[in-house]
Amino acid sequence: MTITITAFELSPDRGRGLARDMRVRWALEEVGEPYEVRLLSFQAMKTPAHLALQPFGQIPTYEEGDLALFESGAIVLHIAERYPGLLPSDTNGRARAIAWIFAAVATLEPVVIEREMARIFERGESWHDARLPLLEKRIRTRLSELSAHLGDADWLDGAFSAGDLEIISVLLRLKGSELLAEHPNLSAYLARGEARPAYQRAFAAQLAVFKAASAE
């Protein structure tokens, strides 16, 4: 059965690999499963047909046969459980890798996204300059904790897993920032993730969509 995912017709990240379909593309590339992409405009994302797949009108979605999923973390977990390559073979290792998926979307990503939203939408507000250091302090706390756990290891818990895929996807949002540069081991960890052939294929595919849409 063909796997079909949805993605932005014209991504607001300008092809930088930050849109969450990138995580699904990357996971599918890691496990070697082909997939098709249905591109959506912002208007199409609010149609009844898409809302039936994604109640909140977002991307990505995942369809395979009679299965339809939404939320990138859930989709990546499904891919990792269904196809070999993204979860350890032992029960305890699998459980720890899954815990890191949840840590990415529930612990690390919220503080990173909050800073992004503040910088974009609150820049003109009187409280912006006072609030931003507080948001960055929260990120620094999480990065320090993550850095301490990673230490000098290549990956979070032995071999590369779906947990690493999700954590690295969040760190990409801090690429080039002073916040990430404060932790050389995390910068190197991010670079290792980006160097993976599966990541490179996924990134090229997402970037190609943006370039094609921008050229029209």
Short mmCIF file of C-alpha atoms in Angstrom, two decimals:
data_model
loop_
_atom_site.label_atom_id
_atom_site.label_comp_id
_atom_site.label_asym_id
_atom_site.label_seq_id
_atom_site.Cartn_x
_atom_site.Cartn_y
_atom_site.Cartn_z
CA MET A 1 0.00 0.00 0.00
CA THR A 2 1.27 3.44 -0.92
CA ILE A 3 2.09 5.83 1.91
CA THR A 4 0.86 9.38 1.34
CA ILE A 5 1.77 12.33 3.53
CA THR A 6 0.69 15.95 3.35
CA ALA A 7 2.97 18.98 3.32
CA PHE A 8 2.84 22.72 2.74
CA GLU A 9 2.43 23.81 -0.85
CA LEU A 10 4.58 26.81 0.08
CA SER A 11 6.30 26.26 3.41
CA PRO A 12 6.60 29.24 5.78
CA ASP A 13 10.05 27.97 6.80
CA ARG A 14 11.29 28.76 3.26
CA GLY A 15 12.66 25.26 2.76
CA ARG A 16 14.87 25.15 5.87
CA GLY A 17 13.58 21.74 6.95
CA LEU A 18 11.64 23.01 9.96
CA ALA A 19 8.11 22.16 8.82
CA ARG A 20 6.99 19.00 10.58
CA ASP A 21 6.50 16.97 7.42
CA MET A 22 10.32 16.93 7.40
CA ARG A 23 10.32 14.60 10.41
CA VAL A 24 8.01 12.18 8.66
CA ARG A 25 10.01 12.33 5.44
CA TRP A 26 13.19 11.68 7.42
CA ALA A 27 11.69 8.71 9.25
CA LEU A 28 10.48 7.16 6.00
CA GLU A 29 13.89 7.67 4.41
CA GLU A 30 15.59 6.03 7.39
CA VAL A 31 13.46 2.90 7.08
CA GLY A 32 13.63 2.88 3.29
CA GLU A 33 9.90 3.18 2.61
CA PRO A 34 8.75 5.07 -0.50
CA TYR A 35 6.01 7.66 -0.10
CA GLU A 36 3.97 10.18 -2.01
CA VAL A 37 3.30 13.76 -0.97
CA ARG A 38 0.05 15.69 -1.36
CA LEU A 39 0.77 19.41 -1.22
CA LEU A 40 -1.75 21.70 0.42
CA SER A 41 -2.33 25.43 0.39
CA PHE A 42 -3.29 27.13 3.65
CA GLN A 43 -6.84 27.35 2.30
CA ALA A 44 -6.94 23.64 1.49
CA MET A 45 -5.82 22.81 5.01
CA LYS A 46 -9.12 24.17 6.32
CA THR A 47 -11.39 22.21 3.98
CA PRO A 48 -13.68 19.44 5.32
CA ALA A 49 -11.65 16.81 3.45
CA HIS A 50 -8.43 17.71 5.23
CA LEU A 51 -10.10 18.37 8.57
CA ALA A 52 -11.40 14.81 8.44
CA LEU A 53 -7.75 13.71 8.49
CA GLN A 54 -6.35 16.45 10.72
CA PRO A 55 -8.98 18.02 13.02
CA PHE A 56 -6.78 21.08 13.67
CA GLY A 57 -6.13 21.87 10.02
CA GLN A 58 -2.38 21.33 10.10
CA ILE A 59 0.24 19.21 8.37
CA PRO A 60 1.51 16.54 8.17
CA THR A 61 -0.95 13.71 7.86
CA TYR A 62 -0.15 10.09 7.04
CA GLU A 63 -2.33 7.72 5.03
CA GLU A 64 -1.67 4.07 4.31
CA GLY A 65 -4.55 1.87 3.29
CA ASP A 66 -7.38 2.41 5.76
CA LEU A 67 -5.08 4.05 8.32
CA ALA A 68 -4.99 7.84 8.65
CA LEU A 69 -2.83 9.56 11.27
CA PHE A 70 -2.02 13.11 12.30
CA GLU A 71 0.61 14.70 14.58
CA SER A 72 4.20 14.23 13.47
CA GLY A 73 5.31 12.58 16.71
CA ALA A 74 2.59 9.95 16.46
CA ILE A 75 3.38 9.37 12.81
CA VAL A 76 7.11 8.95 13.46
CA LEU A 77 6.35 6.54 16.29
CA HIS A 78 4.06 4.51 14.02
CA ILE A 79 6.73 4.32 11.31
CA ALA A 80 9.36 3.31 13.87
CA GLU A 81 7.15 0.56 15.28
CA ARG A 82 6.07 -0.77 11.91
CA TYR A 83 9.37 -0.79 10.03
CA PRO A 84 12.82 -1.80 11.30
CA GLY A 85 15.59 0.75 11.69
CA LEU A 86 14.37 3.39 14.12
CA LEU A 87 13.85 1.46 17.36
CA PRO A 88 16.17 -0.93 19.21
CA SER A 89 15.30 -4.62 19.13
CA ASP A 90 15.28 -5.05 22.92
CA THR A 91 12.17 -4.10 24.88
CA ASN A 92 13.84 -1.72 27.31
CA GLY A 93 15.79 0.04 24.56
CA ARG A 94 12.60 0.54 22.56
CA ALA A 95 10.87 2.01 25.59
CA ARG A 96 13.71 4.46 26.19
CA ALA A 97 13.76 5.55 22.54
CA ILE A 98 10.01 6.17 22.67
CA ALA A 99 10.49 8.21 25.84
CA TRP A 100 12.86 10.48 23.91
CA ILE A 101 10.20 11.01 21.22
CA PHE A 102 7.86 12.26 23.93
CA ALA A 103 10.62 14.33 25.52
CA ALA A 104 11.19 16.09 22.21
CA VAL A 105 7.57 17.09 21.61
CA ALA A 106 6.47 17.61 25.23
CA THR A 107 9.54 18.92 27.08
CA LEU A 108 12.05 20.48 24.67
CA GLU A 109 9.99 21.75 21.75
CA PRO A 110 7.39 23.82 23.67
CA VAL A 111 9.98 26.18 25.15
CA VAL A 112 11.72 26.56 21.79
CA ILE A 113 8.45 27.29 19.97
CA GLU A 114 7.37 29.80 22.62
CA ARG A 115 10.53 31.81 21.98
CA GLU A 116 9.94 31.68 18.22
CA MET A 117 6.37 32.90 18.58
CA ALA A 118 7.45 35.72 20.90
CA ARG A 119 10.11 36.89 18.44
CA ILE A 120 7.65 36.85 15.54
CA PHE A 121 4.37 38.01 17.03
CA GLU A 122 5.28 39.98 20.18
CA ARG A 123 8.22 42.02 18.95
CA GLY A 124 6.24 45.26 19.05
CA GLU A 125 4.76 44.69 22.49
CA SER A 126 6.00 46.64 25.52
CA TRP A 127 6.85 43.46 27.40
CA HIS A 128 8.87 41.81 24.63
CA ASP A 129 12.35 42.88 25.71
CA ALA A 130 11.72 41.86 29.31
CA ARG A 131 10.08 38.54 28.45
CA LEU A 132 12.59 37.23 25.91
CA PRO A 133 15.40 36.60 28.44
CA LEU A 134 12.97 34.58 30.56
CA LEU A 135 12.08 32.40 27.58
CA GLU A 136 15.73 31.93 26.72
CA LYS A 137 16.52 30.97 30.30
CA ARG A 138 14.00 28.14 30.04
CA ILE A 139 15.63 26.94 26.83
CA ARG A 140 19.08 27.13 28.40
CA THR A 141 17.89 24.95 31.26
CA ARG A 142 16.58 22.27 28.91
CA LEU A 143 19.67 22.38 26.70
CA SER A 144 21.96 22.07 29.72
CA GLU A 145 20.03 19.01 30.86
CA LEU A 146 20.11 17.48 27.38
CA SER A 147 23.82 18.23 27.01
CA ALA A 148 24.59 16.59 30.34
CA HIS A 149 22.75 13.44 29.32
CA LEU A 150 24.38 13.22 25.88
CA GLY A 151 27.90 13.84 27.15
CA ASP A 152 30.41 12.66 24.55
CA ALA A 153 28.14 9.99 23.06
CA ASP A 154 27.12 10.08 19.41
CA TRP A 155 23.43 9.43 20.12
CA LEU A 156 21.11 9.58 23.09
CA ASP A 157 21.00 5.89 23.95
CA GLY A 158 23.27 3.67 21.91
CA ALA A 159 22.42 3.55 18.20
CA PHE A 160 20.52 6.28 16.35
CA SER A 161 16.78 6.01 16.95
CA ALA A 162 13.49 7.78 16.40
CA GLY A 163 14.20 9.57 19.67
CA ASP A 164 17.29 11.15 18.17
CA LEU A 165 15.36 12.04 15.02
CA GLU A 166 12.81 13.97 17.05
CA ILE A 167 15.27 15.69 19.38
CA ILE A 168 17.51 16.75 16.47
CA SER A 169 14.46 18.07 14.62
CA VAL A 170 13.79 20.38 17.55
CA LEU A 171 17.44 21.45 17.81
CA LEU A 172 17.31 22.47 14.15
CA ARG A 173 15.11 25.37 15.25
CA LEU A 174 18.07 26.68 17.27
CA LYS A 175 20.70 26.13 14.59
CA GLY A 176 23.11 29.06 14.44
CA SER A 177 21.91 30.53 17.73
CA GLU A 178 24.04 31.41 20.74
CA LEU A 179 21.80 29.16 22.79
CA LEU A 180 22.93 26.07 20.92
CA ALA A 181 26.53 27.25 20.52
CA GLU A 182 26.88 27.23 24.31
CA HIS A 183 26.86 23.41 24.08
CA PRO A 184 29.44 22.16 21.57
CA ASN A 185 28.37 18.56 22.08
CA LEU A 186 24.80 19.44 21.05
CA SER A 187 26.04 21.35 18.01
CA ALA A 188 28.07 18.30 17.00
CA TYR A 189 25.08 16.04 17.69
CA LEU A 190 22.92 18.18 15.40
CA ALA A 191 25.59 18.07 12.69
CA ARG A 192 25.73 14.25 12.91
CA GLY A 193 21.99 14.10 12.39
CA GLU A 194 22.10 16.43 9.40
CA ALA A 195 24.92 14.37 7.87
CA ARG A 196 22.85 11.19 7.77
CA PRO A 197 22.02 10.23 4.15
CA ALA A 198 18.35 9.76 5.02
CA TYR A 199 18.19 13.29 6.42
CA GLN A 200 19.89 14.66 3.33
CA ARG A 201 17.36 12.96 1.05
CA ALA A 202 14.42 14.21 3.09
CA PHE A 203 15.79 17.75 3.23
CA ALA A 204 16.41 17.84 -0.52
CA ALA A 205 12.86 16.66 -1.20
CA GLN A 206 11.31 19.29 1.04
CA LEU A 207 13.54 22.05 -0.32
CA ALA A 208 12.66 21.10 -3.89
CA VAL A 209 8.98 21.69 -3.14
CA PHE A 210 9.68 25.18 -1.82
CA LYS A 211 11.92 26.09 -4.75
CA ALA A 212 9.35 24.90 -7.27
CA ALA A 213 6.54 26.84 -5.58
CA SER A 214 8.67 29.98 -5.30
CA ALA A 215 9.55 29.84 -8.99
CA GLU A 216 5.91 29.89 -10.10
#
